[in-house]
Amino acid sequence: MAYWLMKSEPDESSIDDLVKAKKQTTAWFGVRNYQARNYMRDQMRLGDGVLFYHSSCEVPGIAGIAKVASKPYPDASQFDRKSEYYDPKSTREEPRWQLVDVAFDKKFDRVVSLEELKQHADELEGFTLLNRGNRLSVFPVDKKHYDQVLKLEKGK
DNA sequence: GCCAACGTTGGC
DNA sequence: GCCAACGTTGGC
């Protein structure tokens, strides 16, 4: 089983939205970066753990945990002319963008903020989120870092 | 295939 | 709103 971090702007889709969603599951639409897509398309497996990260908000940080809940399939928004994620270069025959569904697992009692994570940079050595200039919205996380985040959330 | 210009991400 | 970092585009 692998672990991932997936970023979302809470204005757009937050951990609370996932709680309220039908079957507590959502399609992770709108990723338009090839590297992020490739992780979803080629490497994610059902049941993989996902750190749900809130970005571009008052307190950026990890808000909870989700699980990969589907195999990859085409992102419908790429075909929707009215969507901000519409991609005129994509076709139904050869869709460019793939996504997975993500299911709610757990909301943290408190957001483990980016600031707090930075304060624990020693234990989190190598955690991609803390790398300089990291902008990727989907990337793999080592189990040790995943576990460390859970420990931090519990105040250990 | 290089690389300058431009666009986007995302923290601050 | 600023801007560093980095991805993408397009001319050559």
GROMACS .gro file of C-alpha atoms (C1' of nucleotides) in nm:
model
  180
    1MET     CA    1   0.000   0.000   0.000
    2ALA     CA    2   0.126   0.342  -0.099
    3TYR     CA    3   0.068   0.685   0.045
    4TRP     CA    4   0.004   1.018  -0.126
    5LEU     CA    5  -0.049   1.383  -0.061
    6MET     CA    6  -0.317   1.561  -0.259
    7LYS     CA    7  -0.366   1.937  -0.250
    8SER     CA    8  -0.697   2.114  -0.276
    9GLU     CA    9  -0.807   2.468  -0.222
   10PRO     CA   10  -1.072   2.439   0.049
   11ASP     CA   11  -1.281   2.710  -0.121
   12GLU     CA   12  -1.308   2.464  -0.404
   13SER     CA   13  -1.314   2.130  -0.229
   14SER     CA   14  -1.236   2.083   0.140
   15ILE     CA   15  -1.228   1.784   0.373
   16ASP     CA   16  -1.570   1.897   0.499
   17ASP     CA   17  -1.706   1.888   0.145
   18LEU     CA   18  -1.581   1.532   0.122
   19VAL     CA   19  -1.765   1.442   0.444
   20LYS     CA   20  -2.086   1.583   0.298
   21ALA     CA   21  -2.040   1.434  -0.047
   22LYS     CA   22  -2.253   1.148  -0.174
   23LYS     CA   23  -2.095   0.826  -0.043
   24GLN     CA   24  -1.830   1.057   0.103
   25THR     CA   25  -1.646   1.019  -0.224
   26THR     CA   26  -1.534   1.272  -0.481
   27ALA     CA   27  -1.366   1.270  -0.819
   28TRP     CA   28  -1.033   1.451  -0.796
   29PHE     CA   29  -1.101   1.659  -1.107
   30GLY     CA   30  -0.906   1.951  -1.241
   31VAL     CA   31  -0.549   1.824  -1.222
   32ARG     CA   32  -0.374   1.966  -1.530
   33ASN     CA   33  -0.017   1.873  -1.461
   34TYR     CA   34   0.133   1.570  -1.630
   35GLN     CA   35   0.340   1.450  -1.339
   36ALA     CA   36   0.044   1.466  -1.103
   37ARG     CA   37  -0.174   1.294  -1.362
   38ASN     CA   38   0.079   1.018  -1.410
   39TYR     CA   39   0.079   0.938  -1.040
   40MET     CA   40  -0.300   0.903  -1.047
   41ARG     CA   41  -0.308   0.717  -1.377
   42ASP     CA   42  -0.013   0.484  -1.334
   43GLN     CA   43   0.062   0.434  -0.969
   44MET     CA   44  -0.239   0.479  -0.744
   45ARG     CA   45  -0.413   0.167  -0.619
   46LEU     CA   46  -0.746   0.118  -0.444
   47GLY     CA   47  -0.710   0.177  -0.074
   48ASP     CA   48  -0.390   0.382  -0.088
   49GLY     CA   49  -0.372   0.643   0.187
   50VAL     CA   50  -0.406   1.011   0.102
   51LEU     CA   51  -0.306   1.309   0.312
   52PHE     CA   52  -0.569   1.572   0.229
   53TYR     CA   53  -0.391   1.907   0.211
   54HIS     CA   54  -0.558   2.248   0.213
   55SER     CA   55  -0.369   2.505   0.007
   56SER     CA   56  -0.411   2.875  -0.070
   57CYS     CA   57  -0.611   2.938   0.244
   58GLU     CA   58  -0.579   3.094   0.587
   59VAL     CA   59  -0.398   2.800   0.746
   60PRO     CA   60  -0.239   2.583   0.480
   61GLY     CA   61  -0.188   2.229   0.606
   62ILE     CA   62  -0.305   1.871   0.626
   63ALA     CA   63  -0.671   1.853   0.722
   64GLY     CA   64  -0.735   1.481   0.723
   65ILE     CA   65  -0.704   1.149   0.551
   66ALA     CA   66  -0.873   0.998   0.249
   67LYS     CA   67  -0.835   0.679   0.051
   68VAL     CA   68  -0.801   0.611  -0.318
   69ALA     CA   69  -1.146   0.481  -0.411
   70SER     CA   70  -1.137   0.403  -0.783
   71LYS     CA   71  -0.920   0.303  -1.069
   72PRO     CA   72  -0.814   0.588  -1.296
   73TYR     CA   73  -1.068   0.715  -1.549
   74PRO     CA   74  -1.105   1.024  -1.769
   75ASP     CA   75  -1.169   1.357  -1.600
   76ALA     CA   76  -1.509   1.467  -1.737
   77SER     CA   77  -1.431   1.836  -1.690
   78GLN     CA   78  -1.179   1.827  -1.975
   79PHE     CA   79  -1.472   1.783  -2.218
   80ASP     CA   80  -1.695   2.049  -2.062
   81ARG     CA   81  -1.672   2.371  -2.258
   82LYS     CA   82  -1.816   2.562  -1.967
   83SER     CA   83  -1.564   2.431  -1.718
   84GLU     CA   84  -1.253   2.623  -1.626
   85TYR     CA   85  -1.080   2.288  -1.669
   86TYR     CA   86  -1.195   2.243  -2.028
   87ASP     CA   87  -0.913   2.128  -2.255
   88PRO     CA   88  -0.981   2.185  -2.624
   89LYS     CA   89  -0.688   1.963  -2.717
   90SER     CA   90  -0.833   1.658  -2.546
   91THR     CA   91  -1.066   1.414  -2.718
   92ARG     CA   92  -1.297   1.143  -2.592
   93GLU     CA   93  -1.107   0.893  -2.803
   94GLU     CA   94  -0.781   0.995  -2.643
   95PRO     CA   95  -0.850   1.176  -2.319
   96ARG     CA   96  -0.552   1.364  -2.190
   97TRP     CA   97  -0.649   1.388  -1.825
   98GLN     CA   98  -0.722   1.100  -1.591
   99LEU     CA   99  -0.826   1.108  -1.229
  100VAL     CA  100  -0.921   0.882  -0.940
  101ASP     CA  101  -1.202   0.900  -0.689
  102VAL     CA  102  -1.106   0.972  -0.333
  103ALA     CA  103  -1.311   0.860  -0.032
  104PHE     CA  104  -1.327   1.020   0.310
  105ASP     CA  105  -1.140   0.839   0.582
  106LYS     CA  106  -1.080   1.074   0.870
  107LYS     CA  107  -1.085   1.442   0.952
  108PHE     CA  108  -0.808   1.551   1.185
  109ASP     CA  109  -0.912   1.707   1.514
  110ARG     CA  110  -0.692   1.996   1.408
  111VAL     CA  111  -0.518   2.096   1.089
  112VAL     CA  112  -0.152   1.999   1.095
  113SER     CA  113  -0.032   2.325   0.949
  114LEU     CA  114   0.249   2.375   0.703
  115GLU     CA  115   0.413   2.591   0.967
  116GLU     CA  116   0.407   2.307   1.218
  117LEU     CA  117   0.540   2.064   0.960
  118LYS     CA  118   0.827   2.300   0.891
  119GLN     CA  119   0.905   2.310   1.261
  120HIS     CA  120   0.950   1.933   1.245
  121ALA     CA  121   1.163   1.943   0.933
  122ASP     CA  122   1.423   1.722   1.103
  123GLU     CA  123   1.191   1.425   1.153
  124LEU     CA  124   1.031   1.493   0.815
  125GLU     CA  125   1.358   1.502   0.625
  126GLY     CA  126   1.284   1.426   0.261
  127PHE     CA  127   0.909   1.497   0.282
  128THR     CA  128   0.830   1.638  -0.063
  129LEU     CA  129   0.584   1.893   0.070
  130LEU     CA  130   0.870   2.074   0.243
  131ASN     CA  131   1.097   2.079  -0.059
  132ARG     CA  132   1.180   2.423  -0.186
  133GLY     CA  133   0.958   2.534  -0.468
  134ASN     CA  134   0.729   2.233  -0.448
  135ARG     CA  135   0.413   2.306  -0.646
  136LEU     CA  136   0.304   1.959  -0.743
  137SER     CA  137  -0.055   1.895  -0.632
  138VAL     CA  138  -0.028   1.513  -0.617
  139PHE     CA  139   0.282   1.327  -0.507
  140PRO     CA  140   0.390   1.015  -0.318
  141VAL     CA  141   0.465   1.022   0.053
  142ASP     CA  142   0.690   0.777   0.237
  143LYS     CA  143   0.515   0.567   0.498
  144LYS     CA  144   0.747   0.705   0.763
  145HIS     CA  145   0.639   1.059   0.679
  146TYR     CA  146   0.274   0.961   0.663
  147ASP     CA  147   0.303   0.801   1.006
  148GLN     CA  148   0.492   1.102   1.139
  149VAL     CA  149   0.210   1.334   1.030
  150LEU     CA  150  -0.043   1.117   1.216
  151LYS     CA  151   0.173   1.128   1.527
  152LEU     CA  152   0.205   1.505   1.504
  153GLU     CA  153  -0.172   1.537   1.480
  154LYS     CA  154  -0.208   1.349   1.807
  155GLY     CA  155   0.051   1.574   1.965
  156LYS     CA  156   0.321   1.310   1.996
  157DG     C1'  157   1.616   2.088  -2.929
  158DC     C1'  158   1.710   2.542  -2.718
  159DC     C1'  159   1.544   2.895  -2.446
  160DA     C1'  160   1.296   3.341  -2.371
  161DA     C1'  161   0.853   3.473  -2.265
  162DC     C1'  162   0.465   3.381  -2.044
  163DG     C1'  163   0.138   3.151  -1.718
  164DT     C1'  164   0.041   2.919  -1.277
  165DT     C1'  165   0.099   2.776  -0.805
  166DG     C1'  166   0.083   2.883  -0.355
  167DG     C1'  167   0.301   3.080   0.064
  168DC     C1'  168   0.342   3.504   0.273
  169DG     C1'  169  -0.107   4.172  -0.405
  170DC     C1'  170   0.377   4.021  -0.437
  171DC     C1'  171   0.692   3.720  -0.610
  172DA     C1'  172   0.989   3.285  -0.624
  173DA     C1'  173   0.977   2.871  -0.841
  174DC     C1'  174   0.872   2.604  -1.194
  175DG     C1'  175   0.586   2.427  -1.605
  176DT     C1'  176   0.443   2.524  -2.078
  177DT     C1'  177   0.453   2.737  -2.520
  178DG     C1'  178   0.626   2.869  -2.945
  179DG     C1'  179   0.973   3.090  -3.245
  180DC     C1'  180   1.388   2.980  -3.441
   0.00000   0.00000   0.00000
